[in-house]
PDB file of C-alpha atoms in Angstrom:
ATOM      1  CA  UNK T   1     -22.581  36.896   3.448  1.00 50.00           C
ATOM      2  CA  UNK T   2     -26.166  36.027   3.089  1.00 54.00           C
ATOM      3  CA  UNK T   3     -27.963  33.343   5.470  1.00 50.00           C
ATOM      4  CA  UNK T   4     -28.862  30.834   3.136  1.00 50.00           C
ATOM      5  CA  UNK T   5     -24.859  30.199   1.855  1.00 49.00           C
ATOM      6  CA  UNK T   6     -23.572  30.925   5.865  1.00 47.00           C
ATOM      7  CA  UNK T   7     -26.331  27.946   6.677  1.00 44.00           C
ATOM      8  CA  UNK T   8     -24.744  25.552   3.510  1.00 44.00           C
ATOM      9  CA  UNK T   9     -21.506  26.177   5.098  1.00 45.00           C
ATOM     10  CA  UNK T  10     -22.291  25.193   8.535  1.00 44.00           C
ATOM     11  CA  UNK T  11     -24.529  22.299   6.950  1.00 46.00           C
ATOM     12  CA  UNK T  12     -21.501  20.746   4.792  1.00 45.00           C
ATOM     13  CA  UNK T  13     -19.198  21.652   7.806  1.00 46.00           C
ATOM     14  CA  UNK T  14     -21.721  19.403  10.346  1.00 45.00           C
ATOM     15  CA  UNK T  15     -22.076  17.110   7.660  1.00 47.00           C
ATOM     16  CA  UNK T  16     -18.296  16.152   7.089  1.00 48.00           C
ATOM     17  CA  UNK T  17     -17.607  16.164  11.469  1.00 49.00           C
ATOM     18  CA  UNK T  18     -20.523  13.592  11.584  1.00 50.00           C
ATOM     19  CA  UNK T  19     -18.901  11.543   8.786  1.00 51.00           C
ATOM     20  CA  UNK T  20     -15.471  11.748  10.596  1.00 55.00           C
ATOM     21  CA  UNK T  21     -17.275  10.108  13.188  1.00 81.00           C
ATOM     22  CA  UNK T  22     -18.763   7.401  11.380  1.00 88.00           C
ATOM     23  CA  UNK T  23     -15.664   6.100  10.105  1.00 91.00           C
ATOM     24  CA  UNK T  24     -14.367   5.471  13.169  1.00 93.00           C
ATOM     25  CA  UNK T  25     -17.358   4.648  14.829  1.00 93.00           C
ATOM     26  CA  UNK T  26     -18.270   0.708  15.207  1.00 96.00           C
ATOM     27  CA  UNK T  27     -21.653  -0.448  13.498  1.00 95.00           C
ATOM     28  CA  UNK T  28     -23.613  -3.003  12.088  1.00 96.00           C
ATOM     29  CA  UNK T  29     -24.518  -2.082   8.150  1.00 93.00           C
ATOM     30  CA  UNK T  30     -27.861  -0.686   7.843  1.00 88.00           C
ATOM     31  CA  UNK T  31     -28.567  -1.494   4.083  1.00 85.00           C
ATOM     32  CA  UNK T  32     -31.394  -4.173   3.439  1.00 88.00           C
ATOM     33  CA  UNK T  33     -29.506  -5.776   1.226  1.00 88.00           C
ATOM     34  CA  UNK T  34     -26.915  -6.868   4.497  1.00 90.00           C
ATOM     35  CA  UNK T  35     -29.732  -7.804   6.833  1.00 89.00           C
ATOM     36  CA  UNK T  36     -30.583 -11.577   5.487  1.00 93.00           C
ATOM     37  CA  UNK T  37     -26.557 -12.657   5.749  1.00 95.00           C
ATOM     38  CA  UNK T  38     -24.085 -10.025   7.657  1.00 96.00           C
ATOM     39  CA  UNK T  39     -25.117 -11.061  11.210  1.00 96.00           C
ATOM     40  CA  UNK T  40     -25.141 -14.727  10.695  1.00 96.00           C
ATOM     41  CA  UNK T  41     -22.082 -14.783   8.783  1.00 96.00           C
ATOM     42  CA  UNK T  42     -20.509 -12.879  11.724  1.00 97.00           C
ATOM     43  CA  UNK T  43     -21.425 -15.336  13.975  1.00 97.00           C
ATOM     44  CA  UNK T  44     -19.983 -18.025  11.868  1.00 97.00           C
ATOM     45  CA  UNK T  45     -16.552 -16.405  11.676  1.00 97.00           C
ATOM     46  CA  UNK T  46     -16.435 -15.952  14.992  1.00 97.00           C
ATOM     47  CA  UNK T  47     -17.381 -19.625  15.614  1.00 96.00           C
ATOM     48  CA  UNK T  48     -14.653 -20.011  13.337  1.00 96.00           C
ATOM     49  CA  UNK T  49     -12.213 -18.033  15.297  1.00 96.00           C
ATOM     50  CA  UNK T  50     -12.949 -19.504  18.340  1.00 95.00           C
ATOM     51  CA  UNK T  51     -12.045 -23.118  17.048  1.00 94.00           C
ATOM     52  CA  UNK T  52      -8.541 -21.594  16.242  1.00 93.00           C
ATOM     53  CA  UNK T  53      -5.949 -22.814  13.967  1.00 92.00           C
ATOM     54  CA  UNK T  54      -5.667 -20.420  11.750  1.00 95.00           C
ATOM     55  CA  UNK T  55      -2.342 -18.528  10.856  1.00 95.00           C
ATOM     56  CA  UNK T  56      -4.050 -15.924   8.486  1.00 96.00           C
ATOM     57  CA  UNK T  57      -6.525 -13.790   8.977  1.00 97.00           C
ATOM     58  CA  UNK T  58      -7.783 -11.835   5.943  1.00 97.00           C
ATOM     59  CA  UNK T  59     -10.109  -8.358   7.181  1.00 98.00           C
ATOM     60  CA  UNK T  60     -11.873  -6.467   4.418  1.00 97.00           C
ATOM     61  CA  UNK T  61     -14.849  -6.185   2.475  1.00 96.00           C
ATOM     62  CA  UNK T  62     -16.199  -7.973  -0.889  1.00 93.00           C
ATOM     63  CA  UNK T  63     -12.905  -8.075  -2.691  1.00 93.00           C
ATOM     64  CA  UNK T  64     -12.319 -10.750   0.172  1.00 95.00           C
ATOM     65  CA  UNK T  65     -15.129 -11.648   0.844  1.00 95.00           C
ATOM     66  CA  UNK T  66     -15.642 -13.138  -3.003  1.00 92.00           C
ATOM     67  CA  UNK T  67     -12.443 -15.312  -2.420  1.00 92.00           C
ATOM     68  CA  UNK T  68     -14.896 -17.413  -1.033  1.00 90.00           C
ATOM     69  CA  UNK T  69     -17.624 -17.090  -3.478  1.00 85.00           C
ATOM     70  CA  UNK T  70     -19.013 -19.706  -5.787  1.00 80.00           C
ATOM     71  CA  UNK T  71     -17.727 -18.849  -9.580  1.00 75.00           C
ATOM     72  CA  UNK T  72     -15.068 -16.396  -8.510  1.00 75.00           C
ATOM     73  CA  UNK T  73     -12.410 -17.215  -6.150  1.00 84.00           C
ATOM     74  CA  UNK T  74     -13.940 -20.537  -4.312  1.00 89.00           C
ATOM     75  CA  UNK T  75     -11.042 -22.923  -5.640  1.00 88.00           C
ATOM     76  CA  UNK T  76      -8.379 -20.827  -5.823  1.00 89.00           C
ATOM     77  CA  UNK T  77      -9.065 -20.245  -1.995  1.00 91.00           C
ATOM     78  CA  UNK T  78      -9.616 -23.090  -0.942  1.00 90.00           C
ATOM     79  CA  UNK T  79      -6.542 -24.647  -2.475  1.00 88.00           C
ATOM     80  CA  UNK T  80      -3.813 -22.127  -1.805  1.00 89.00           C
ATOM     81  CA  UNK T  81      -5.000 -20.274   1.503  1.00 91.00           C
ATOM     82  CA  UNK T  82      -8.123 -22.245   3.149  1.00 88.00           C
ATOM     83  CA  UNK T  83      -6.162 -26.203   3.179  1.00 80.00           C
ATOM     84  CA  UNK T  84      -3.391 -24.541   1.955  1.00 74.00           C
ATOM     85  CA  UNK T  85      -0.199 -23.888   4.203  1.00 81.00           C
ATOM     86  CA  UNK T  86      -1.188 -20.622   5.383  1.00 85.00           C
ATOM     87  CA  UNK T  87      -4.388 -21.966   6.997  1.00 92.00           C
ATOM     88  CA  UNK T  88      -6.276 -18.850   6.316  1.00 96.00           C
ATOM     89  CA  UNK T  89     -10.108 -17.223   7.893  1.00 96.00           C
ATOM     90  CA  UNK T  90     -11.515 -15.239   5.277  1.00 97.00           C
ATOM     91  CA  UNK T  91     -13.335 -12.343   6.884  1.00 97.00           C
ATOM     92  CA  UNK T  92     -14.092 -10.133   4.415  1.00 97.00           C
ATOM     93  CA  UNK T  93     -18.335  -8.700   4.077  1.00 97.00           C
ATOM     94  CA  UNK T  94     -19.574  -7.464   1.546  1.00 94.00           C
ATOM     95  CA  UNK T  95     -20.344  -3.574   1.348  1.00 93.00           C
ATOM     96  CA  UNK T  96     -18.360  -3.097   4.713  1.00 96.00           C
ATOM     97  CA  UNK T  97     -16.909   0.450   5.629  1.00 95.00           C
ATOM     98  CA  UNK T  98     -14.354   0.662   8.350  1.00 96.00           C
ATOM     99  CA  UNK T  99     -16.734   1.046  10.999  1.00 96.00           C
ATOM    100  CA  UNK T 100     -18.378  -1.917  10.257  1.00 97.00           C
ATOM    101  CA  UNK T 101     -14.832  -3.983  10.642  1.00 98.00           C
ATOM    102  CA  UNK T 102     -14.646  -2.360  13.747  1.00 97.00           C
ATOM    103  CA  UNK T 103     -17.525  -3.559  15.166  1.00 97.00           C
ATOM    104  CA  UNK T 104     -16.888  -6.935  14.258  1.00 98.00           C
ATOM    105  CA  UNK T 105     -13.525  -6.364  16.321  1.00 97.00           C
ATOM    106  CA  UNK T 106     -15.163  -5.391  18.986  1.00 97.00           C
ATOM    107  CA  UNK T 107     -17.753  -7.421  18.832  1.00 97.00           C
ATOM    108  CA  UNK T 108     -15.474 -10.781  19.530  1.00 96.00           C
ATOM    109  CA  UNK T 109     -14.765 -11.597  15.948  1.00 96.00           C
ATOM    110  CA  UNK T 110     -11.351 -12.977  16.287  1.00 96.00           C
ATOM    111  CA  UNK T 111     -11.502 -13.936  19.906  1.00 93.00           C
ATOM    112  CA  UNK T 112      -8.961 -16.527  20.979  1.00 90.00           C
ATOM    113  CA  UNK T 113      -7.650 -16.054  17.688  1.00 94.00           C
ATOM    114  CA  UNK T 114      -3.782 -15.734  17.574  1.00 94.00           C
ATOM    115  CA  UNK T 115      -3.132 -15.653  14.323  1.00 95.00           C
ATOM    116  CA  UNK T 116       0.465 -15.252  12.884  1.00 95.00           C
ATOM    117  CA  UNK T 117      -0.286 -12.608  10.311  1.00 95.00           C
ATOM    118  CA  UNK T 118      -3.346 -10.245   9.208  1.00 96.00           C
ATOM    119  CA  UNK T 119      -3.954  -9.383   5.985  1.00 96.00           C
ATOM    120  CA  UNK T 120      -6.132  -5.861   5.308  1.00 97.00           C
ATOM    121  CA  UNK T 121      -7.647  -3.782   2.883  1.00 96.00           C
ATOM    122  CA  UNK T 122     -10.745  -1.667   3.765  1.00 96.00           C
ATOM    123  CA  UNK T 123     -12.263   1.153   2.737  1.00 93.00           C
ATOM    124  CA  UNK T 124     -13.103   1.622  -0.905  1.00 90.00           C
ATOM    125  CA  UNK T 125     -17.082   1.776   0.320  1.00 91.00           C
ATOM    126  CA  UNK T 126     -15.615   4.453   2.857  1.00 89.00           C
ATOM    127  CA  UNK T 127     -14.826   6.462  -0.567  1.00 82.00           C
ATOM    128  CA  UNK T 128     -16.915   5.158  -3.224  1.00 74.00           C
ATOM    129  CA  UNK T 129     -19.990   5.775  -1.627  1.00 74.00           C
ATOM    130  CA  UNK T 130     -19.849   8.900  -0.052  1.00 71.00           C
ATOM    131  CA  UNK T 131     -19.293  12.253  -1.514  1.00 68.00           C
ATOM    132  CA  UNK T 132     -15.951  13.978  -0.948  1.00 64.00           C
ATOM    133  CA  UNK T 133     -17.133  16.413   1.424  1.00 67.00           C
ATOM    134  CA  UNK T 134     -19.264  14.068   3.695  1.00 73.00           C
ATOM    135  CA  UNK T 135     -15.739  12.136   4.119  1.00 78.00           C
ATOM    136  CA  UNK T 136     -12.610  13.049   3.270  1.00 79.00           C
ATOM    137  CA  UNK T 137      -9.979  11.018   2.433  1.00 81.00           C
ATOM    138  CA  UNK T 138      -8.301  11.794   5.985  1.00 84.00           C
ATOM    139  CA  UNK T 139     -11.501  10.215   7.797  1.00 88.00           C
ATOM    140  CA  UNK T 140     -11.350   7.135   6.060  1.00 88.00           C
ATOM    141  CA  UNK T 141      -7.574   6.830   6.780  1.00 89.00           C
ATOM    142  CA  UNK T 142      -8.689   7.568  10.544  1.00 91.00           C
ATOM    143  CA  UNK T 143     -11.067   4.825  10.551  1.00 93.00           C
ATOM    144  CA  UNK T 144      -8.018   2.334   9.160  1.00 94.00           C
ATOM    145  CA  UNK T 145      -5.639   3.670  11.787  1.00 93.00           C
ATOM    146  CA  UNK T 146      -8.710   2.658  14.734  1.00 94.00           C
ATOM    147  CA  UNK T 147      -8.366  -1.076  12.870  1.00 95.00           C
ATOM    148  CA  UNK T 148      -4.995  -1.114  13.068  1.00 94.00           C
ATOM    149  CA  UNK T 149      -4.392   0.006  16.346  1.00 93.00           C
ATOM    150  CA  UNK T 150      -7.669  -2.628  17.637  1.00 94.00           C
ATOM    151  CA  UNK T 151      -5.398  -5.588  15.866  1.00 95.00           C
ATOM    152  CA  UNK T 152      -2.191  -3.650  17.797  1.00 93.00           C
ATOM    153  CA  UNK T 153      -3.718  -3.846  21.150  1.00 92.00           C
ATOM    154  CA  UNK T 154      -5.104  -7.222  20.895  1.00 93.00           C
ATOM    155  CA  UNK T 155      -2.764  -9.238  18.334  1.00 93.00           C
ATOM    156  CA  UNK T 156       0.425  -7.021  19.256  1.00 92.00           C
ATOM    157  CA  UNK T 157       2.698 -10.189  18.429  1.00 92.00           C
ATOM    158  CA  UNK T 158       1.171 -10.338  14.443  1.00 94.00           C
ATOM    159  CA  UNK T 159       2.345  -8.937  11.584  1.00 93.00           C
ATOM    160  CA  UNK T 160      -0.378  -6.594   9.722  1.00 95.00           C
ATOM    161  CA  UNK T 161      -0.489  -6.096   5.479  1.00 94.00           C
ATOM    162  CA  UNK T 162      -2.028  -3.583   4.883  1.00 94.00           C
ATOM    163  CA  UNK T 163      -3.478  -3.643   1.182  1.00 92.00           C
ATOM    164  CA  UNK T 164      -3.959  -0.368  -0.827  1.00 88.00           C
ATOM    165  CA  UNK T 165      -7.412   0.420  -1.697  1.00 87.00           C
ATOM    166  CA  UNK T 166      -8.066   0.232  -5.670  1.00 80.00           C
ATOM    167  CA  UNK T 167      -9.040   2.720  -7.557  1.00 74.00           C
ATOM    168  CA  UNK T 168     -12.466   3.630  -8.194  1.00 71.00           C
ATOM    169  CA  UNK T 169     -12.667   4.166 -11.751  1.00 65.00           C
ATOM    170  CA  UNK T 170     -10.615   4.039 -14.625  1.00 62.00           C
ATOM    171  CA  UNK T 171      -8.963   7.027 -15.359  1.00 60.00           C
ATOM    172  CA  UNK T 172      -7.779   9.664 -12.474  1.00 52.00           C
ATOM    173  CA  UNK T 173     -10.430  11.842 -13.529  1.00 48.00           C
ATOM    174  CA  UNK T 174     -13.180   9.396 -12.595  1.00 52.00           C
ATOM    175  CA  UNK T 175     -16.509  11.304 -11.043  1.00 44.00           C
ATOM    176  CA  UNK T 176     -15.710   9.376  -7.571  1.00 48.00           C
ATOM    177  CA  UNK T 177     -12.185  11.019  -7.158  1.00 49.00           C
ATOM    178  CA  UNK T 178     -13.034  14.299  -7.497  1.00 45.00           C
ATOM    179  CA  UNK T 179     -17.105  14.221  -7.589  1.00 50.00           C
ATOM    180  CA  UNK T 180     -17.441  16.491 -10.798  1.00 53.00           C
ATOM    181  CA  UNK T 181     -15.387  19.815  -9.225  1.00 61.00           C
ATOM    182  CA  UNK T 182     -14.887  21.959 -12.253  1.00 69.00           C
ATOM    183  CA  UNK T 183     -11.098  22.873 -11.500  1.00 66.00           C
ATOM    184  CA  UNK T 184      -9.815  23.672 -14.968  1.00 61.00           C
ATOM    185  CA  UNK T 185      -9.523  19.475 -16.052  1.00 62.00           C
ATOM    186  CA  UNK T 186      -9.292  18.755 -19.524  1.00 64.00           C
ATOM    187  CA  UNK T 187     -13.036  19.227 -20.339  1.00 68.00           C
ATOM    188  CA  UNK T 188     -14.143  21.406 -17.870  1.00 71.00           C
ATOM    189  CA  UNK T 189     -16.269  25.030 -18.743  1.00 77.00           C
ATOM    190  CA  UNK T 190     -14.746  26.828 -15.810  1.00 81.00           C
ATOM    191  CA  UNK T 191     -12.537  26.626 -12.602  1.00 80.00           C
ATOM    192  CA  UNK T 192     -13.719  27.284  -9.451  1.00 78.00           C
ATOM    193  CA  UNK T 193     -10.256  28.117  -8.757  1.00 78.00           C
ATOM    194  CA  UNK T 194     -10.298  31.579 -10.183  1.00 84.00           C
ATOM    195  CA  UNK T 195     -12.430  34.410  -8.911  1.00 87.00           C
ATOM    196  CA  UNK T 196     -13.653  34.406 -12.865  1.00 87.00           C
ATOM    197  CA  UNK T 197     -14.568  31.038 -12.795  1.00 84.00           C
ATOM    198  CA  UNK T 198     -16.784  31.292  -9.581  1.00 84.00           C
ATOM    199  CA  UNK T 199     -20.594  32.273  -9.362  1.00 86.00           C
ATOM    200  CA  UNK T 200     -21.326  35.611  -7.198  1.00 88.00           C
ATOM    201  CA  UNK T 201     -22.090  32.870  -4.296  1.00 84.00           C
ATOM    202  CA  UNK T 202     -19.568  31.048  -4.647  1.00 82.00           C
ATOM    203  CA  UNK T 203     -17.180  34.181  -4.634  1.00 84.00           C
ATOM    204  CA  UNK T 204     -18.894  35.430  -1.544  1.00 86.00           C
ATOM    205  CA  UNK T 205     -18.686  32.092   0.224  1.00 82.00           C
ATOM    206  CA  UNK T 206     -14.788  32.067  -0.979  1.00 80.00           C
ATOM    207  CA  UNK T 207     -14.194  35.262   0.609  1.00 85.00           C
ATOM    208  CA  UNK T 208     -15.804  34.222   3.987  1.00 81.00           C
ATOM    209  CA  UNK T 209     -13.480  31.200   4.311  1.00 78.00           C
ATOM    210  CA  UNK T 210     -10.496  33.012   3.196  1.00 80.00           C
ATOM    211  CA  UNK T 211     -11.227  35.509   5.843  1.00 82.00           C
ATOM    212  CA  UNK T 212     -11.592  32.982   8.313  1.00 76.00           C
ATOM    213  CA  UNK T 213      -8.784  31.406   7.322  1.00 73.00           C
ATOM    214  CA  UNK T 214      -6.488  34.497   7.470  1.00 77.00           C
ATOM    215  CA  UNK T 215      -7.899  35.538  11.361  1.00 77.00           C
ATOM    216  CA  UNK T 216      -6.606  32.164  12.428  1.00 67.00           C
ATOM    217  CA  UNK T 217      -3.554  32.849  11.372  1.00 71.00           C
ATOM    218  CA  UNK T 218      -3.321  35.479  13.501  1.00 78.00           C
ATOM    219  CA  UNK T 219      -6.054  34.726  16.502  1.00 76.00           C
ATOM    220  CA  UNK T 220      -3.824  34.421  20.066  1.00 76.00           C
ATOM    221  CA  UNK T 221      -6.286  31.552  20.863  1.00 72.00           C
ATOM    222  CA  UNK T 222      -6.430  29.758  17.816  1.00 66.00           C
ATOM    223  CA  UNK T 223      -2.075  29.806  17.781  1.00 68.00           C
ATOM    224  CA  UNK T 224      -1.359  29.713  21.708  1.00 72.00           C
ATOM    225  CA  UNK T 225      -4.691  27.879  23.082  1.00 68.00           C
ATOM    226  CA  UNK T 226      -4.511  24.818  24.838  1.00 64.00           C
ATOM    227  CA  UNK T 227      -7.197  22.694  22.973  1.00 56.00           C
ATOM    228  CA  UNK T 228      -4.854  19.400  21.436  1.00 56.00           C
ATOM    229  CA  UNK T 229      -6.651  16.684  19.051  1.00 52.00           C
ATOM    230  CA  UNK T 230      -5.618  13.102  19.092  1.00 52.00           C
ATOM    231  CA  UNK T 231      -5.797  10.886  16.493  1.00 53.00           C
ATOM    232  CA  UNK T 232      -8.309   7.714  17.677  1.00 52.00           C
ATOM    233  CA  UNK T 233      -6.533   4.423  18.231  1.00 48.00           C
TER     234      UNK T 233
END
C-alpha cells in the first residue's frame, strides 16, 4: 500500500476517534452565530431552574428551542406547557450537539431542579452537520447515553422521553444519510461494493483493511487480551 492512501487511512481513522470524543465531550458552541445569545440564555434558564416549580423539563436543540419563538410555537407554548398544567422549562438552543447539552448539565443548568419528567431529543446537528465518517451514528448515540445517564445520576426519581431524531431529508436516499457513497442506489454509476466498481486505490486500500480485519480474527492478543472499553455514562 502506498503512503499517501496508508496516511488517508490513519487521517479518517484519527479523525472519526476525535469526533467520538466530541460527542461526548461537554462544550460551549463555537459558531459566531451562538456567541451574542447561547451564554446569556444559559444563564437565564438556569435562573429559571433555580426558582423551581417546574414539572417538565424539555432538553434539546432548535426544534425546542422555537416552541418559544415569536411566529412559531410562542402561543401554543405558552398555553398548553408554559401556564399550562405541566408547568414546563423550555431548554432547548439552537444549533446544539450533545456535547453542548452536556455542558449545560454540568454546568448547573437544572440545579435544584426536581422536575417530575424530562422530555429529550438531541442530536440531529450531531448528524446533519458532520460527515459520516467524522461521526458515526454510534458516537452520537454515545453522546445521548452521557445525557441520559447525567439526568440518571442527578434526577434518578424522573421519568426521561426520549424523542427520536427526524430525519434529515426527504427521501432515505438524502446526501446526509449516506453522504453521496456510490453503493449500487438507484442512480448510482458504480458500487464501491464490488472490486469492479472500485478505483485501483480504493481496491488497494480495501485489501489493507480486509487484511487487517482477517489478522484480528485470529491475533491471540486482539481475542484473549485484557484491554475492555466502557461505554461513558
Amino acid at each position: 500500500m502506498n503512503r499517501k492512501i496508508a496516511v488517508t487511512l490513519v487521517s479518517i481513522a484519527l479523525a472519526g476517534a476525535a469526533s467520538a470524543l466530541q460527542s461526548i465531550t461537554p462544550m460551549v458552541p463555537d459558531k459566531p452565530w451562538t456567541q451574542n445569545w447561547w451564554l446569556p440564555r444559559f444563564d437565564e434558564k438556569r435562573a429559571l431552574a433555580a426558582q423551581g416549580g417546574y414539572d417538565v423539563v424539555f432538553l434539546g436543540d432548535s426544534i425546542t428551542h422555537n416552541w418559544e419563538a415569536e411566529g412559531k410555537g410562542r402561543e401554543v407554548w405558552a398555553k398548553n406547557f408554559a401556564e399550562g398544567p405541566y408547568k414546563a422549562l423550555n431548554c432547548g438552543f439552537s444549533g446544539d450537539r450533545t456535547e453542548h447539552l452536556l455542558w449545560r448539565l454540568d454546568n448547573g443548568q437544572l440545579a435544584g431542579l426536581k422536575p417530575k419528567a424530562f422530555v429529550l431529543m438531541i442530536g440531529t446537528n450531531n448528524t446533519g452537520h458532520r460527515e459520516v465518517w467524522q461521526e458515526s451514528p454510534t458516537d452520537t448515540i454515545l453522546g445521548i447515553q452521557a445525557i441520559l445517564g447525567r439526568l440518571a445520576k442527578e434526577h434518578p426519581e424522573a421519568k426521561v422521553i426520549l424523542h427520536p431524531i427526524f430525519p434529515r431529508g426527504a427521501t432515505p436516499q438524502d446526501g446526509a444519510i449516506r453522504i453521496d457513497m456510490p453503493g449500487g442506489w438507484q442512480g448510482d454509476s458504480r458500487s464501491v461494493f464490488t472490486a469492479a466498481g472500485r478505483t485501483p486505490e480504493e481496491n488497494e486500500a480495501f485489501s489493507y483493511m480486509s487484511r487487517i480485519l482477517q489478522w484480528r480474527k485470529t491475533s491471540e492478543a486482539v481475542r484473549h487480551g485484557k484491554l475492555i472499553q466502557y461505554a461513558p455514562l
